[in-house]
Short mmCIF file of N, CA, C and O in Angstrom, two decimals:
data_model
loop_
_atom_site.label_atom_id
_atom_site.label_comp_id
_atom_site.label_asym_id
_atom_site.label_seq_id
_atom_site.Cartn_x
_atom_site.Cartn_y
_atom_site.Cartn_z
N MET A 1 -133.65 29.37 55.81
CA MET A 1 -134.33 30.21 56.79
C MET A 1 -134.58 29.42 58.08
O MET A 1 -134.44 29.96 59.17
N LYS A 2 -134.94 28.14 57.93
CA LYS A 2 -135.20 27.31 59.10
C LYS A 2 -133.92 27.15 59.93
O LYS A 2 -133.96 27.21 61.15
N MET A 3 -132.79 26.97 59.25
CA MET A 3 -131.51 26.81 59.94
C MET A 3 -131.14 28.09 60.70
O MET A 3 -130.66 28.03 61.83
N MET A 4 -131.39 29.26 60.11
CA MET A 4 -131.10 30.53 60.77
C MET A 4 -131.96 30.70 62.03
O MET A 4 -131.48 31.17 63.06
N THR A 5 -133.21 30.27 61.95
CA THR A 5 -134.11 30.36 63.10
C THR A 5 -133.62 29.46 64.23
O THR A 5 -133.60 29.86 65.40
N VAL A 6 -133.20 28.26 63.90
CA VAL A 6 -132.69 27.33 64.91
C VAL A 6 -131.41 27.87 65.53
O VAL A 6 -131.23 27.82 66.76
N LEU A 7 -130.50 28.43 64.74
CA LEU A 7 -129.26 28.99 65.28
C LEU A 7 -129.53 30.19 66.19
O LEU A 7 -128.91 30.32 67.25
N PHE A 8 -130.45 31.03 65.78
CA PHE A 8 -130.79 32.19 66.61
C PHE A 8 -131.41 31.75 67.94
O PHE A 8 -131.03 32.25 69.01
N ALA A 9 -132.35 30.82 67.88
CA ALA A 9 -132.99 30.32 69.11
C ALA A 9 -131.97 29.66 70.02
O ALA A 9 -131.99 29.84 71.24
N SER A 10 -131.06 28.90 69.45
CA SER A 10 -130.02 28.24 70.25
C SER A 10 -129.11 29.25 70.92
O SER A 10 -128.75 29.09 72.08
N SER A 11 -128.74 30.29 70.20
CA SER A 11 -127.86 31.29 70.79
C SER A 11 -128.54 32.03 71.95
O SER A 11 -127.90 32.40 72.92
N MET A 12 -129.84 32.24 71.86
CA MET A 12 -130.56 32.89 72.94
C MET A 12 -130.71 31.98 74.15
O MET A 12 -130.59 32.41 75.29
N LEU A 13 -130.93 30.71 73.91
CA LEU A 13 -131.12 29.76 75.01
C LEU A 13 -129.81 29.39 75.69
O LEU A 13 -129.80 29.02 76.87
N LEU A 14 -128.71 29.48 75.00
CA LEU A 14 -127.43 29.07 75.55
C LEU A 14 -126.63 30.23 76.13
O LEU A 14 -125.51 30.04 76.57
N SER A 15 -127.18 31.42 76.13
CA SER A 15 -126.46 32.55 76.72
C SER A 15 -126.40 32.36 78.23
O SER A 15 -127.30 31.81 78.84
N SER A 16 -125.32 32.82 78.83
CA SER A 16 -125.14 32.57 80.26
C SER A 16 -125.22 33.87 81.05
O SER A 16 -125.13 34.97 80.51
N CYS A 17 -125.36 33.72 82.35
CA CYS A 17 -125.35 34.86 83.25
C CYS A 17 -123.89 35.20 83.53
O CYS A 17 -123.01 34.36 83.45
N TYR A 18 -123.63 36.44 83.88
CA TYR A 18 -122.26 36.83 84.18
C TYR A 18 -122.11 37.06 85.68
O TYR A 18 -123.08 37.30 86.38
N SER A 19 -120.88 36.99 86.14
CA SER A 19 -120.59 37.32 87.53
C SER A 19 -119.13 37.73 87.63
O SER A 19 -118.29 37.30 86.84
N TYR A 20 -118.84 38.59 88.57
CA TYR A 20 -117.45 38.94 88.86
C TYR A 20 -117.32 39.28 90.33
O TYR A 20 -118.27 39.70 90.97
N THR A 21 -116.11 39.07 90.85
CA THR A 21 -115.82 39.26 92.26
C THR A 21 -114.68 40.24 92.42
O THR A 21 -113.68 40.15 91.71
N SER A 22 -114.82 41.17 93.36
CA SER A 22 -113.76 42.12 93.70
C SER A 22 -113.45 41.95 95.18
O SER A 22 -114.36 41.90 96.00
N VAL A 23 -112.17 41.87 95.50
CA VAL A 23 -111.74 41.73 96.89
C VAL A 23 -111.13 43.05 97.32
O VAL A 23 -110.22 43.56 96.67
N VAL A 24 -111.64 43.61 98.41
CA VAL A 24 -111.14 44.87 98.95
C VAL A 24 -110.38 44.56 100.23
O VAL A 24 -110.89 43.84 101.10
N GLY A 25 -109.17 45.09 100.34
CA GLY A 25 -108.33 44.79 101.51
C GLY A 25 -107.93 43.32 101.47
O GLY A 25 -107.45 42.82 100.46
N GLU A 26 -108.19 42.63 102.57
CA GLU A 26 -107.87 41.20 102.65
C GLU A 26 -109.07 40.32 102.37
O GLU A 26 -109.02 39.11 102.58
N GLY A 27 -110.17 40.92 101.95
CA GLY A 27 -111.37 40.13 101.67
C GLY A 27 -112.23 39.96 102.90
O GLY A 27 -111.90 40.40 103.99
N ALA A 28 -113.35 39.28 102.70
CA ALA A 28 -114.32 39.09 103.78
C ALA A 28 -113.73 38.27 104.92
O ALA A 28 -113.05 37.28 104.69
N LYS A 29 -114.00 38.71 106.14
CA LYS A 29 -113.54 38.01 107.34
C LYS A 29 -114.66 37.21 108.00
O LYS A 29 -114.40 36.36 108.82
N GLY A 30 -115.90 37.51 107.65
CA GLY A 30 -117.04 36.84 108.26
C GLY A 30 -118.08 36.46 107.23
O GLY A 30 -117.79 36.39 106.03
N ASN A 31 -119.29 36.25 107.69
CA ASN A 31 -120.39 35.82 106.81
C ASN A 31 -121.51 36.85 106.70
O ASN A 31 -122.57 36.55 106.17
N SER A 32 -121.29 38.05 107.19
CA SER A 32 -122.32 39.09 107.13
C SER A 32 -122.46 39.59 105.70
O SER A 32 -121.48 40.05 105.10
N GLN A 33 -123.68 39.49 105.13
CA GLN A 33 -123.90 39.86 103.74
C GLN A 33 -124.99 40.92 103.61
O GLN A 33 -125.96 40.91 104.35
N THR A 34 -124.80 41.81 102.63
CA THR A 34 -125.79 42.80 102.26
C THR A 34 -125.97 42.70 100.75
O THR A 34 -124.99 42.68 100.01
N THR A 35 -127.22 42.63 100.29
CA THR A 35 -127.49 42.46 98.86
C THR A 35 -128.41 43.57 98.36
O THR A 35 -129.37 43.92 99.04
N GLN A 36 -128.08 44.10 97.18
CA GLN A 36 -128.92 45.12 96.54
C GLN A 36 -128.95 44.89 95.04
O GLN A 36 -127.99 44.37 94.47
N TRP A 37 -130.04 45.30 94.41
CA TRP A 37 -130.15 45.25 92.95
C TRP A 37 -129.58 46.53 92.36
O TRP A 37 -129.70 47.60 92.93
N ASN A 38 -128.98 46.39 91.18
CA ASN A 38 -128.52 47.52 90.38
C ASN A 38 -129.51 47.67 89.23
O ASN A 38 -129.93 46.68 88.65
N HIS A 39 -129.85 48.90 88.89
CA HIS A 39 -130.88 49.14 87.89
C HIS A 39 -130.29 49.81 86.66
O HIS A 39 -129.67 50.87 86.76
N TYR A 40 -130.46 49.17 85.51
CA TYR A 40 -129.99 49.68 84.23
C TYR A 40 -131.14 49.65 83.23
O TYR A 40 -132.07 48.86 83.36
N VAL A 41 -131.04 50.48 82.20
CA VAL A 41 -132.01 50.46 81.11
C VAL A 41 -131.27 50.30 79.79
O VAL A 41 -130.04 50.46 79.73
N VAL A 42 -131.99 49.99 78.76
CA VAL A 42 -131.49 49.82 77.39
C VAL A 42 -130.33 48.81 77.37
O VAL A 42 -129.19 49.14 77.09
N TYR A 43 -130.66 47.56 77.70
CA TYR A 43 -129.71 46.45 77.67
C TYR A 43 -128.49 46.68 78.57
O TYR A 43 -127.40 46.22 78.28
N GLY A 44 -128.66 47.43 79.63
CA GLY A 44 -127.58 47.65 80.58
C GLY A 44 -126.64 48.78 80.20
O GLY A 44 -125.60 48.95 80.84
N LEU A 45 -126.99 49.56 79.20
CA LEU A 45 -126.10 50.64 78.76
C LEU A 45 -126.20 51.90 79.62
O LEU A 45 -125.23 52.64 79.74
N ALA A 46 -127.36 52.16 80.18
CA ALA A 46 -127.56 53.38 80.95
C ALA A 46 -127.92 53.05 82.40
O ALA A 46 -128.98 52.49 82.66
N PRO A 47 -127.03 53.37 83.35
CA PRO A 47 -127.35 53.11 84.76
C PRO A 47 -128.39 54.09 85.28
O PRO A 47 -128.32 55.28 85.02
N VAL A 48 -129.34 53.56 86.02
CA VAL A 48 -130.38 54.38 86.64
C VAL A 48 -130.14 54.45 88.14
O VAL A 48 -130.25 55.50 88.75
N GLY A 49 -129.81 53.34 88.75
CA GLY A 49 -129.52 53.27 90.17
C GLY A 49 -128.56 52.12 90.44
O GLY A 49 -128.92 50.97 90.28
N VAL A 50 -127.33 52.46 90.80
CA VAL A 50 -126.30 51.44 91.02
C VAL A 50 -125.91 51.47 92.49
O VAL A 50 -125.72 52.53 93.07
N SER A 51 -125.77 50.30 93.09
CA SER A 51 -125.44 50.20 94.51
C SER A 51 -124.01 50.68 94.76
O SER A 51 -123.14 50.58 93.91
N ASP A 52 -123.77 51.21 95.95
CA ASP A 52 -122.46 51.68 96.37
C ASP A 52 -121.88 50.65 97.33
O ASP A 52 -122.34 50.52 98.46
N SER A 53 -120.87 49.93 96.89
CA SER A 53 -120.32 48.84 97.71
C SER A 53 -119.68 49.37 98.99
O SER A 53 -119.69 48.68 100.01
N LYS A 54 -119.12 50.58 98.98
CA LYS A 54 -118.54 51.14 100.20
C LYS A 54 -119.62 51.37 101.26
O LYS A 54 -119.41 51.08 102.43
N LYS A 55 -120.77 51.89 100.85
CA LYS A 55 -121.87 52.08 101.79
C LYS A 55 -122.42 50.75 102.27
O LYS A 55 -122.77 50.59 103.44
N MET A 56 -122.47 49.78 101.36
CA MET A 56 -122.96 48.45 101.73
C MET A 56 -122.03 47.78 102.72
O MET A 56 -122.46 46.99 103.55
N ALA A 57 -120.72 48.07 102.65
CA ALA A 57 -119.74 47.49 103.57
C ALA A 57 -119.81 48.13 104.95
O ALA A 57 -119.29 47.59 105.91
N ASP A 58 -120.47 49.28 105.04
CA ASP A 58 -120.72 49.96 106.32
C ASP A 58 -119.43 50.20 107.11
O ASP A 58 -119.33 49.88 108.29
N GLY A 59 -118.41 50.74 106.43
CA GLY A 59 -117.18 51.11 107.10
C GLY A 59 -116.15 50.00 107.25
O GLY A 59 -115.06 50.24 107.77
N ALA A 60 -116.44 48.81 106.82
CA ALA A 60 -115.48 47.71 106.92
C ALA A 60 -114.30 47.97 105.98
O ALA A 60 -114.47 48.49 104.89
N LYS A 61 -113.09 47.62 106.41
CA LYS A 61 -111.91 47.81 105.57
C LYS A 61 -111.63 46.60 104.70
O LYS A 61 -111.00 46.71 103.66
N ASP A 62 -112.08 45.43 105.12
CA ASP A 62 -111.87 44.19 104.38
C ASP A 62 -113.22 43.58 104.03
O ASP A 62 -113.98 43.21 104.92
N TYR A 63 -113.51 43.49 102.73
CA TYR A 63 -114.77 42.90 102.30
C TYR A 63 -114.66 42.40 100.86
O TYR A 63 -113.69 42.71 100.16
N THR A 64 -115.63 41.61 100.45
CA THR A 64 -115.67 41.05 99.11
C THR A 64 -116.97 41.48 98.43
O THR A 64 -118.04 41.40 99.03
N VAL A 65 -116.85 41.94 97.18
CA VAL A 65 -118.00 42.39 96.41
C VAL A 65 -118.24 41.38 95.28
O VAL A 65 -117.34 41.10 94.49
N PHE A 66 -119.45 40.83 95.23
CA PHE A 66 -119.82 39.84 94.21
C PHE A 66 -120.99 40.41 93.42
O PHE A 66 -122.07 40.62 93.97
N THR A 67 -120.76 40.70 92.14
CA THR A 67 -121.80 41.25 91.28
C THR A 67 -122.14 40.23 90.22
O THR A 67 -121.25 39.62 89.62
N ARG A 68 -123.44 40.03 89.99
CA ARG A 68 -123.86 38.99 89.05
C ARG A 68 -125.21 39.35 88.43
O ARG A 68 -125.94 40.18 88.96
N GLN A 69 -125.49 38.68 87.34
CA GLN A 69 -126.85 38.72 86.79
C GLN A 69 -127.44 37.35 87.09
O GLN A 69 -127.06 36.36 86.46
N SER A 70 -128.33 37.31 88.04
CA SER A 70 -128.92 36.04 88.47
C SER A 70 -130.00 35.61 87.48
O SER A 70 -130.35 36.35 86.55
N PHE A 71 -130.54 34.44 87.70
CA PHE A 71 -131.63 33.95 86.85
C PHE A 71 -132.82 34.89 86.90
O PHE A 71 -133.42 35.22 85.88
N VAL A 72 -133.16 35.36 88.10
CA VAL A 72 -134.29 36.27 88.26
C VAL A 72 -134.02 37.58 87.52
O VAL A 72 -134.91 38.11 86.84
N ASN A 73 -132.79 38.11 87.63
CA ASN A 73 -132.43 39.33 86.90
C ASN A 73 -132.58 39.12 85.40
O ASN A 73 -133.10 39.97 84.68
N GLY A 74 -132.10 37.98 84.90
CA GLY A 74 -132.21 37.66 83.48
C GLY A 74 -133.65 37.50 83.03
O GLY A 74 -134.01 37.91 81.93
N LEU A 75 -134.46 36.91 83.89
CA LEU A 75 -135.87 36.73 83.56
C LEU A 75 -136.58 38.09 83.46
O LEU A 75 -137.34 38.33 82.52
N VAL A 76 -136.30 38.98 84.41
CA VAL A 76 -136.89 40.32 84.36
C VAL A 76 -136.44 41.05 83.10
O VAL A 76 -137.24 41.69 82.42
N SER A 77 -135.17 40.92 82.78
CA SER A 77 -134.65 41.54 81.56
C SER A 77 -135.33 40.99 80.31
O SER A 77 -135.69 41.74 79.40
N ALA A 78 -135.54 39.68 80.27
CA ALA A 78 -136.19 39.05 79.11
C ALA A 78 -137.65 39.49 79.00
O ALA A 78 -138.14 39.73 77.90
N LEU A 79 -138.33 39.58 80.14
CA LEU A 79 -139.73 39.97 80.12
C LEU A 79 -139.94 41.42 79.68
O LEU A 79 -140.98 41.76 79.13
N THR A 80 -138.93 42.26 79.90
CA THR A 80 -139.02 43.66 79.47
C THR A 80 -138.30 43.89 78.15
O THR A 80 -138.10 45.04 77.75
N PHE A 81 -137.89 42.80 77.50
CA PHE A 81 -137.18 42.86 76.21
C PHE A 81 -135.93 43.71 76.29
O PHE A 81 -135.56 44.40 75.35
N GLY A 82 -135.24 43.68 77.44
CA GLY A 82 -133.98 44.40 77.62
C GLY A 82 -134.12 45.87 77.93
O GLY A 82 -133.11 46.56 78.10
N ILE A 83 -135.34 46.37 78.01
CA ILE A 83 -135.51 47.78 78.35
C ILE A 83 -135.03 48.03 79.78
O ILE A 83 -134.36 49.02 80.05
N TYR A 84 -135.36 47.14 80.69
CA TYR A 84 -134.89 47.19 82.08
C TYR A 84 -134.01 45.97 82.31
O TYR A 84 -134.45 44.84 82.11
N THR A 85 -132.75 46.21 82.70
CA THR A 85 -131.79 45.11 82.86
C THR A 85 -131.14 45.21 84.24
O THR A 85 -130.15 45.93 84.41
N PRO A 86 -131.65 44.51 85.24
CA PRO A 86 -131.06 44.58 86.58
C PRO A 86 -129.89 43.62 86.77
O PRO A 86 -129.71 42.67 86.00
N SER A 87 -129.10 43.86 87.79
CA SER A 87 -128.08 42.92 88.24
C SER A 87 -128.10 42.98 89.77
O SER A 87 -128.77 43.82 90.36
N THR A 88 -127.37 42.08 90.41
CA THR A 88 -127.38 41.99 91.88
C THR A 88 -125.97 42.12 92.41
O THR A 88 -125.04 41.49 91.88
N THR A 89 -125.79 42.91 93.46
CA THR A 89 -124.49 43.06 94.13
C THR A 89 -124.62 42.57 95.56
O THR A 89 -125.55 42.97 96.25
N THR A 90 -123.69 41.72 95.98
CA THR A 90 -123.66 41.23 97.35
C THR A 90 -122.30 41.58 97.96
O THR A 90 -121.26 41.26 97.37
N VAL A 91 -122.31 42.24 99.11
CA VAL A 91 -121.09 42.56 99.83
C VAL A 91 -121.02 41.67 101.06
O VAL A 91 -121.94 41.64 101.87
N THR A 92 -119.93 40.94 101.17
CA THR A 92 -119.68 40.08 102.33
C THR A 92 -118.55 40.68 103.13
O THR A 92 -117.49 40.99 102.58
N LYS A 93 -118.79 40.86 104.44
CA LYS A 93 -117.73 41.44 105.28
C LYS A 93 -117.44 40.59 106.49
O LYS A 93 -118.12 39.66 106.78
#
């Protein structure tokens, strides 16, 4: 039982944040960034409010979308026991 507890605690502590990048057109040409949180419930299974990268790009044809679960997002998720699971989207144009 003690070994199972240690393995479970280790797996929780060693879990990592995720991130992915999408390039639209030729990608970002400058350093102008817009950041918004995405709102999910039930461990990220049900979206409540998700950012629209096209609106965030404000008409730009070439931009880069970077979506991640930051440390702060993970902390909020842990504090709510996964009931609320946010992520962050940043659009660079």
